[in-house]
Short mmCIF file of C-alpha atoms in Angstrom, two decimals:
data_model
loop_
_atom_site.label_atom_id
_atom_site.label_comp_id
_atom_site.label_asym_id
_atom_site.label_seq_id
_atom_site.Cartn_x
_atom_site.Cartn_y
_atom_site.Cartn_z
CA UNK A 89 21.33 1.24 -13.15
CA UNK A 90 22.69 2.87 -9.84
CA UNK A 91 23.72 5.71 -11.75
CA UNK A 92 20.54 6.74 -12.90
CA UNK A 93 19.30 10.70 -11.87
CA UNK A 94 16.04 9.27 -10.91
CA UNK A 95 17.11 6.85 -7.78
CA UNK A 96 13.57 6.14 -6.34
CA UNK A 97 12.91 2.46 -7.39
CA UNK A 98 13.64 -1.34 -6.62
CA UNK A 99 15.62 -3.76 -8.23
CA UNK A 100 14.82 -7.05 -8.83
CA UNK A 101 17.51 -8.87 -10.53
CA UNK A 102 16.40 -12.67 -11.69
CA UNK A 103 18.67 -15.38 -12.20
CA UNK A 104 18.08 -17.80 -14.42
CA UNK A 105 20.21 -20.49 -12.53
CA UNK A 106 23.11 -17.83 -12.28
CA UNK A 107 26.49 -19.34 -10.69
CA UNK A 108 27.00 -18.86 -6.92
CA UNK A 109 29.34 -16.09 -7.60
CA UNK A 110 26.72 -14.15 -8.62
CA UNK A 111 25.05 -13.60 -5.37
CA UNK A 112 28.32 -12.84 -3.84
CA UNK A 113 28.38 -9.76 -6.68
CA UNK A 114 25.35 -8.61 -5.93
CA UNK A 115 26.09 -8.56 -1.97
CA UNK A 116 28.73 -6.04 -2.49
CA UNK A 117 26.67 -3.34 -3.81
CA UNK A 118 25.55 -3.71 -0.10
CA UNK A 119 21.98 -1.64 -1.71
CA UNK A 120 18.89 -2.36 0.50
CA UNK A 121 16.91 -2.12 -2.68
CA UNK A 122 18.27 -4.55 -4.70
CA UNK A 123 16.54 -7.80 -3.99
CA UNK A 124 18.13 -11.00 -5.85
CA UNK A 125 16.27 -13.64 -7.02
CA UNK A 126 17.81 -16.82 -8.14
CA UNK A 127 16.12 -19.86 -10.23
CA UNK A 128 16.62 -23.22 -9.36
CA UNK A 129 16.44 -24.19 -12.48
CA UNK A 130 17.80 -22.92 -16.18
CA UNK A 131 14.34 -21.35 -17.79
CA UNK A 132 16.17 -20.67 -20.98
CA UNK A 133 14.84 -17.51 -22.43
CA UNK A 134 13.52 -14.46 -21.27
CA UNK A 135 9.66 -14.38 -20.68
CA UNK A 136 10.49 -16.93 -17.10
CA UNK A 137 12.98 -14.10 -15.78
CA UNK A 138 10.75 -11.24 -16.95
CA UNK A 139 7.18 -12.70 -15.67
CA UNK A 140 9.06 -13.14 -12.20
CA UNK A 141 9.90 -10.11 -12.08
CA UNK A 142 6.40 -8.27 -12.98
CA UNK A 143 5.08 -10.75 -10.66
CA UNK A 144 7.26 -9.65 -7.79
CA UNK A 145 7.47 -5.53 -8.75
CA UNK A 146 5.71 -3.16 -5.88
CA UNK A 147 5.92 0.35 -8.11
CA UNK A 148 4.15 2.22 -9.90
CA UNK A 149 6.09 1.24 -13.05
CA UNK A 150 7.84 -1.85 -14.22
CA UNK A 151 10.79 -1.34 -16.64
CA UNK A 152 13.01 -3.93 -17.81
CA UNK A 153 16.36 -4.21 -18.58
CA UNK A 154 18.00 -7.06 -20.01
CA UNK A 155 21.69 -8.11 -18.95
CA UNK A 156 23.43 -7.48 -22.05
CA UNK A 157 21.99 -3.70 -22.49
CA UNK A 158 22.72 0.01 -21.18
CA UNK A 159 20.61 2.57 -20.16
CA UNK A 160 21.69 6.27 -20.38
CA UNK A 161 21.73 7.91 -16.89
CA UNK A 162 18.31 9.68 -17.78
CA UNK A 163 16.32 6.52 -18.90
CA UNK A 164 13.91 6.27 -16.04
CA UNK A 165 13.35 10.00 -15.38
CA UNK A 166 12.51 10.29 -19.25
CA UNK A 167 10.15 7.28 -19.35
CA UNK A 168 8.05 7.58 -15.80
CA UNK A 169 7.46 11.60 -17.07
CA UNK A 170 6.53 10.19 -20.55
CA UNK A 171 4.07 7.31 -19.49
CA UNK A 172 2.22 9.51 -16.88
CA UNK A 173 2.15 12.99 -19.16
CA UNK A 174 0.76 10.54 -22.06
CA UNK A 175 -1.29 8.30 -19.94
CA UNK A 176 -0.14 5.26 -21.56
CA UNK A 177 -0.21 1.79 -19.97
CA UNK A 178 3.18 1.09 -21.86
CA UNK A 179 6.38 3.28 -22.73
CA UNK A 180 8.60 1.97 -25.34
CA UNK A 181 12.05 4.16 -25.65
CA UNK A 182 14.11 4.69 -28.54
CA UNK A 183 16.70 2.41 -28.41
CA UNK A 184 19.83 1.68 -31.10
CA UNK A 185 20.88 -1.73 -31.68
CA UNK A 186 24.96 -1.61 -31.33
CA UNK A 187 26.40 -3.95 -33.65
CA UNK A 188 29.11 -6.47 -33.21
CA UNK A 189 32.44 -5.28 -34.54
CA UNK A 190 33.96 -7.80 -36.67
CA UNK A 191 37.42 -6.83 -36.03
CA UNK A 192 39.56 -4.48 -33.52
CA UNK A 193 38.79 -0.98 -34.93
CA UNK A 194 35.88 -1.10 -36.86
CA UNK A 195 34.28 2.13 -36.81
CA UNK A 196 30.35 1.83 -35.05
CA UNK A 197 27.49 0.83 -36.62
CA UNK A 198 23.92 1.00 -35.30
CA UNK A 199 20.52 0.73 -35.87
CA UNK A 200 17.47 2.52 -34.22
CA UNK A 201 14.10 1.12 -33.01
CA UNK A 202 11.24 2.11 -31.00
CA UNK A 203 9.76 4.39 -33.92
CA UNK A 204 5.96 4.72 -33.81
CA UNK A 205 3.25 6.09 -35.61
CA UNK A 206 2.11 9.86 -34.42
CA UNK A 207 3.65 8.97 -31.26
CA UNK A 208 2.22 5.72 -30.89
CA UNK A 209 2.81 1.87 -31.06
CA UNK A 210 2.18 0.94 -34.68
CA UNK A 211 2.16 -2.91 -35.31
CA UNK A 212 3.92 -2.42 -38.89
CA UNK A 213 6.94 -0.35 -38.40
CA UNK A 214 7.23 -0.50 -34.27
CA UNK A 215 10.00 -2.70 -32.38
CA UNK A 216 10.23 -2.38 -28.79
CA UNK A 217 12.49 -4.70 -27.26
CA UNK A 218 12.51 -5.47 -23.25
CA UNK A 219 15.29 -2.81 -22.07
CA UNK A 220 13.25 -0.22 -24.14
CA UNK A 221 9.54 -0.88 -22.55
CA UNK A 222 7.84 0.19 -19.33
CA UNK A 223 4.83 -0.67 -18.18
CA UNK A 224 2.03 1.06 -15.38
CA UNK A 225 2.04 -2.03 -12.95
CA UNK A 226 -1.65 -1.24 -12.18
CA UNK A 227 -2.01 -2.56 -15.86
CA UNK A 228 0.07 -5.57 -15.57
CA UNK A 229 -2.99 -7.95 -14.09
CA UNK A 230 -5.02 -7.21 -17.75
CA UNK A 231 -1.92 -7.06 -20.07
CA UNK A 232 -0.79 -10.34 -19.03
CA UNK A 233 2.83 -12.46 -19.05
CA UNK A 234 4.87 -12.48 -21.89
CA UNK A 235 4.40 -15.42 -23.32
CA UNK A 236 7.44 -18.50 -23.42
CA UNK A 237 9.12 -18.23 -26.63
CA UNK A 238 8.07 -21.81 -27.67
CA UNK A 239 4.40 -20.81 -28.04
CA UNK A 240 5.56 -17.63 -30.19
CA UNK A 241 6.32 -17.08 -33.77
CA UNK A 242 8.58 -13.93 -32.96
CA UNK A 243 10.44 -12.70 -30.11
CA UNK A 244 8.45 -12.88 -26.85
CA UNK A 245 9.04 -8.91 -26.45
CA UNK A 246 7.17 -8.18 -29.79
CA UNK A 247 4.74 -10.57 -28.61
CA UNK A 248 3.68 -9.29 -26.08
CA UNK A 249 3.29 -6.06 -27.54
CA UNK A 250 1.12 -6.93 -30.06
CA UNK A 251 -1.13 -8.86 -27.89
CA UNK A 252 -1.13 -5.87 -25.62
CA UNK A 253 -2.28 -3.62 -28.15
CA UNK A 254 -4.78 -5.99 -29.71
CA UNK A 255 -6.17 -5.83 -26.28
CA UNK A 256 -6.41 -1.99 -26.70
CA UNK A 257 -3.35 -1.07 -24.34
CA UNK A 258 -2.42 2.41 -25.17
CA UNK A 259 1.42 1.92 -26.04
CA UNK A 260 3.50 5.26 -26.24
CA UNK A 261 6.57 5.52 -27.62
CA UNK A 262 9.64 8.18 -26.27
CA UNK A 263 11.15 10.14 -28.89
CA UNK A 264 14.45 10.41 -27.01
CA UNK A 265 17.44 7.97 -27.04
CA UNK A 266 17.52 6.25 -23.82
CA UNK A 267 18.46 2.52 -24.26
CA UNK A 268 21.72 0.83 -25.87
CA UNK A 269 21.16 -3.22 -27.06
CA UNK A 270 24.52 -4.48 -26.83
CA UNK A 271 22.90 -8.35 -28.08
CA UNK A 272 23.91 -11.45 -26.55
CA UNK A 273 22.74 -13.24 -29.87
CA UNK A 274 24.88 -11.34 -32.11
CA UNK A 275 27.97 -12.31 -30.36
CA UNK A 276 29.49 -15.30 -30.32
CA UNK A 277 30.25 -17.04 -27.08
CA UNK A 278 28.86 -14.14 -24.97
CA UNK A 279 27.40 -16.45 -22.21
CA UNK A 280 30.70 -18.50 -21.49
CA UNK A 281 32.85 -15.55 -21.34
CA UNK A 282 32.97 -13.57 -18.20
CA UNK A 283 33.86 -10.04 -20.10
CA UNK A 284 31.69 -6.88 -20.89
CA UNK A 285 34.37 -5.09 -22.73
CA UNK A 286 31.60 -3.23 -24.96
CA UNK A 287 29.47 -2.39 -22.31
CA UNK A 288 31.97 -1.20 -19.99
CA UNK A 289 33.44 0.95 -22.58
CA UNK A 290 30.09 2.02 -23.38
CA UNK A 291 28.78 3.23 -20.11
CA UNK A 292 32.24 5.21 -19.70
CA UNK A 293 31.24 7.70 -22.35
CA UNK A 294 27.53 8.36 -20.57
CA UNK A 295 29.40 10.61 -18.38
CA UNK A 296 28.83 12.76 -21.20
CA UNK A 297 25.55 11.20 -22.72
CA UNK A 298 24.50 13.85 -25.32
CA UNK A 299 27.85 13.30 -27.15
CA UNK A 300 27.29 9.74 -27.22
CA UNK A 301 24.23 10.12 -28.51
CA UNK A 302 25.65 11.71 -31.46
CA UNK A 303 27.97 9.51 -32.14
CA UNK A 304 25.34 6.44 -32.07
CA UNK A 305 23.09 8.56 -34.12
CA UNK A 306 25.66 9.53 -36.56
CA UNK A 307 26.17 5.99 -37.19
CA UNK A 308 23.21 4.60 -37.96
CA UNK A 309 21.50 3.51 -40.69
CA UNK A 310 17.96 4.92 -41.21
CA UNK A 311 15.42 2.39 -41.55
CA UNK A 312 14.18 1.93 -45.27
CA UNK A 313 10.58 2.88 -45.12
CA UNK A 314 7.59 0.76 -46.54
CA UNK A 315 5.33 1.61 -49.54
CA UNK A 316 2.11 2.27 -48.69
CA UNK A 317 0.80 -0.41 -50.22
CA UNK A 318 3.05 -2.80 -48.40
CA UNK A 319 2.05 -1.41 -45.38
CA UNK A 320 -1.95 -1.31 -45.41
CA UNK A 321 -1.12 -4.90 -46.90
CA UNK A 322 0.60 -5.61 -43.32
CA UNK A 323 -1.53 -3.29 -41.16
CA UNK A 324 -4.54 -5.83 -42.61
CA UNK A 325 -2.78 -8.41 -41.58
CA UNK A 326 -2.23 -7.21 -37.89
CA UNK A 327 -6.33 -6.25 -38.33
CA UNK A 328 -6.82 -9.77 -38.57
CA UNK A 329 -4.84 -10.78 -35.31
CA UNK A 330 -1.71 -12.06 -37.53
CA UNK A 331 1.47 -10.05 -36.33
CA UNK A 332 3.45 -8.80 -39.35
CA UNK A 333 6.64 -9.03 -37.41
CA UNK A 334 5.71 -12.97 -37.15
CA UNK A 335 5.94 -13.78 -40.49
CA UNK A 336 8.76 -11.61 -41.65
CA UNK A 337 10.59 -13.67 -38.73
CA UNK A 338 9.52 -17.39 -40.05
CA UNK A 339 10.45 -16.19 -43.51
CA UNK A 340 14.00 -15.42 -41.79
CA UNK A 341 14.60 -18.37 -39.35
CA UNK A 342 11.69 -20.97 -39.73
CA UNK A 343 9.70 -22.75 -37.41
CA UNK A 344 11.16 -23.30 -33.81
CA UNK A 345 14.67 -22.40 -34.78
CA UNK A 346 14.88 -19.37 -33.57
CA UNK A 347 15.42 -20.19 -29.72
CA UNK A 348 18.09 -23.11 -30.43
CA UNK A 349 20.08 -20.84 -32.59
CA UNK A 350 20.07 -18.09 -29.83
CA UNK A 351 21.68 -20.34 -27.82
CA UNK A 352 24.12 -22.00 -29.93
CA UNK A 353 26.05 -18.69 -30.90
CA UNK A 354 26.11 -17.79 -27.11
CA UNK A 355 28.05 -20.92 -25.90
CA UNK A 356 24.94 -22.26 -24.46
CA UNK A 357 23.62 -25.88 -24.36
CA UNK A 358 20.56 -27.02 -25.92
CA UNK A 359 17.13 -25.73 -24.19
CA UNK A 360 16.63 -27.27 -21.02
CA UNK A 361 13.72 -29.82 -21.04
CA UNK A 362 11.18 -28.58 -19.24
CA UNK A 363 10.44 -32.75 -18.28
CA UNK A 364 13.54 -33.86 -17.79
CA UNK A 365 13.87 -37.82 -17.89
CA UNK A 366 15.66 -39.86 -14.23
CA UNK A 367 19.13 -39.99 -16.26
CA UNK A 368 18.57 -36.04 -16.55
CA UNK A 369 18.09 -35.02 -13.03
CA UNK A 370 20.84 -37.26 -11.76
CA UNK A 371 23.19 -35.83 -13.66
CA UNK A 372 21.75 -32.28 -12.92
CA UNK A 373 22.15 -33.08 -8.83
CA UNK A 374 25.35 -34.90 -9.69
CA UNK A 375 26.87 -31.91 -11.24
CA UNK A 376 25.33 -29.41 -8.39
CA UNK A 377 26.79 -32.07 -5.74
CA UNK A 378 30.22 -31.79 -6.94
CA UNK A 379 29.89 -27.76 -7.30
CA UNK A 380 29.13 -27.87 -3.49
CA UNK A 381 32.31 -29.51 -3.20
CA UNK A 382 30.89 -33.11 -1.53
CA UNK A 383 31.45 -36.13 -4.07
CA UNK A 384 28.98 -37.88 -6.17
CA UNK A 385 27.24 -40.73 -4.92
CA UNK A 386 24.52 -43.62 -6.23
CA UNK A 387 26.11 -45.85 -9.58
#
C-alpha cells in the first residue's frame, strides 16, 4: 500500500477485534495518514470492517483492500484515472485469483475476474471482489452498505454490486491487471498462523510488475464462456431482481453454509453471536481480563 506511485490518500485500517500487537505494528510505520481502527468486538465477516470504513473515508474515492490481497504498485493511479475519465460511480479492476499450491513447487495457477461487458459491469459474467472495486465517495450515501453476509445468498462483495447496479450505478470495469487475491478461504489455517509467505514473495517480484504480470497471465485459465442461450436465460433472471451469481452459489454450498465454512478452514471459531447469552460475555471479559495480565475474578 505505501509503495504505491500515487501516495495522496488515507488509510483506514479496521480491526475486527485484532490482537494488541497489532496496534503496536501499525505504530511503527510512524505514517500520519494511517489511522487504525480497532473493534471491540469480533464482527466476523467483511461487510462490518468495510461499512466502517466507507463510513469513516474523507476522499474522493474509496477503494478497498482486503488483508489477504496485493495490489501492484500502479493500482490506485490506474483506477482514480479510470473512474473519473469514465465517469463511473464504481471501478472494478482486473484481478487474478492466485491459487493455493498443494505442495512445495507446484508451478502457479490462476484465475482472472473483473471481466465486463463493453467495458461495463455485466451481472452474468462480472465478479468484482472487494480489493478489485472503488467507489466515488460522493456516491456512497445512495449506493448504500454492503450488506452482512447472513442476509445474502452470495458473497457480500457481489452483493453489493448487483444491488448497486439494479439501482442504476454506472459500474466500470479496468482492463488492466492491478489486484492479486491471495484467499484466506482457500487456505487452511490462514487466520491462526502469523505467516504471509505467498504474499511476501509476491510483492517482491512487483519491483518488476509487468513481468509478473506475465507470468500470472500465462498461468491462467481462461474462463469458459456461456452460450447465449444460457446467458439471456441468466441476464432474465438478473431482469427480474434475482442475482445469477446467487443461485449458482446455493447450488454450490447451500443455505447459510457458506460463512461457517469460511471460517472453519481458516482456524477460526464459530460466528460470533451477535446476542451473546451472560455465560458468553463472562467468558469473553474473563478471557480479555487474563490477556491484560490481572486474574479472573467472580465464580
Amino acid at each position: 500500500m505505501l509503495g504505491q506511485t500515487l501516495q495522496d490518500f488515507e488509510i483506514l485500517v479496521i480491526g475486527d477485534a485484532c490482537r494488541p500487537d497489532t496496534a503496536a505494528l501499525i505504530t511503527e510505520f510512524a505514517d500520519p495518514r494511517i489511522c487504525y481502527i480497532n473493534l471491540p468486538v469480533n464482527f466476523g465477516e467483511q461487510s462490518g470492517p468495510n461499512n466502517i470504513g466507507f463510513a469513516r473515508a474523507r476522499g474522493r474515492f474509496v477503494a478497498l483492500l482486503n488483508h489477504d490481497d496485493l495490489w501492484f504498485p500502479d493500482h490506485l493511479a490506474a483506477m482514480t484515472g479510470w473512474i473519473d475519465a469514465t465517469g463511473a460511480d464504481i471501478i472494478i479492476a482486473r484481478g487474478a485469483i492466485i491459487e493455493p499450491a498443494r505442495m512445495k513447487g507446484d508451478p502457479l495457477k490462476t484465475s482472472i475476474y473483473g471481466m465486463g461487458k463493453s467495458g461495463f459491469y455485466d451481472p452474468v459474467i462480472t465478479a468484482g471482489y472487494g480489493s478489485a472495486q472503488m467507489a466515488r465517495r460522493a456516491s456512497l450515501d445512495w449506493l448504500g452498505p454492503w450488506r452482512p453476509a447472513s442476509e445474502c445468498a452470495c458473497e457480500s462483495s457481489q452483493d453489493w454490486l448487483f444491488r448497486a447496479w439494479r439501482k442504476g450505478a454506472v459500474i466500470a470495469t479496468l482492463p488492466h491487471l492491478t489486484v492479486l487475491s491471495i484467499f484466506s478461504g482457500q487456505r487452511s489455517g490462514s487466520y491462526v498462523e502469523d505467516t504471509a509467505v505467498e504474499q511476501e514473495e509476491l510483492a517482491s517480484f512487483m519491483r518488476m510488475p509487468n513481468d509478473l504480470r506475465v507470468k500470472v497471465l500465462a498461468a491462467a485459465t481462461a474462463p469458459r464462456p456461456l452460450k447465449k442461450s444460457s446467458y439471456l436465460i441468466r441476464r432474465l433472471w438478473a431482469a427480474c431482481g434475482i442475482h445469477p451469481r446467487s443461485i449458482e452459489f446455493r447450488r454450490k454450498y447451500g443455505r447459510d453454509s457458506y460463512m461457517p465454512g469460511l471460517r472453519e478452514i481458516r482456524g477460526l471459531p464459530a460466528m460470533p453471536a451477535r446476542e451473546p447469552g451472560l455465560d458468553d460475555l463472562v467468558a469473553r471479559y474473563r478471557k480479555l481480563a487474563e490477556s491484560d495480565g490481572d486474574k479472573p475474578s467472580g465464580g
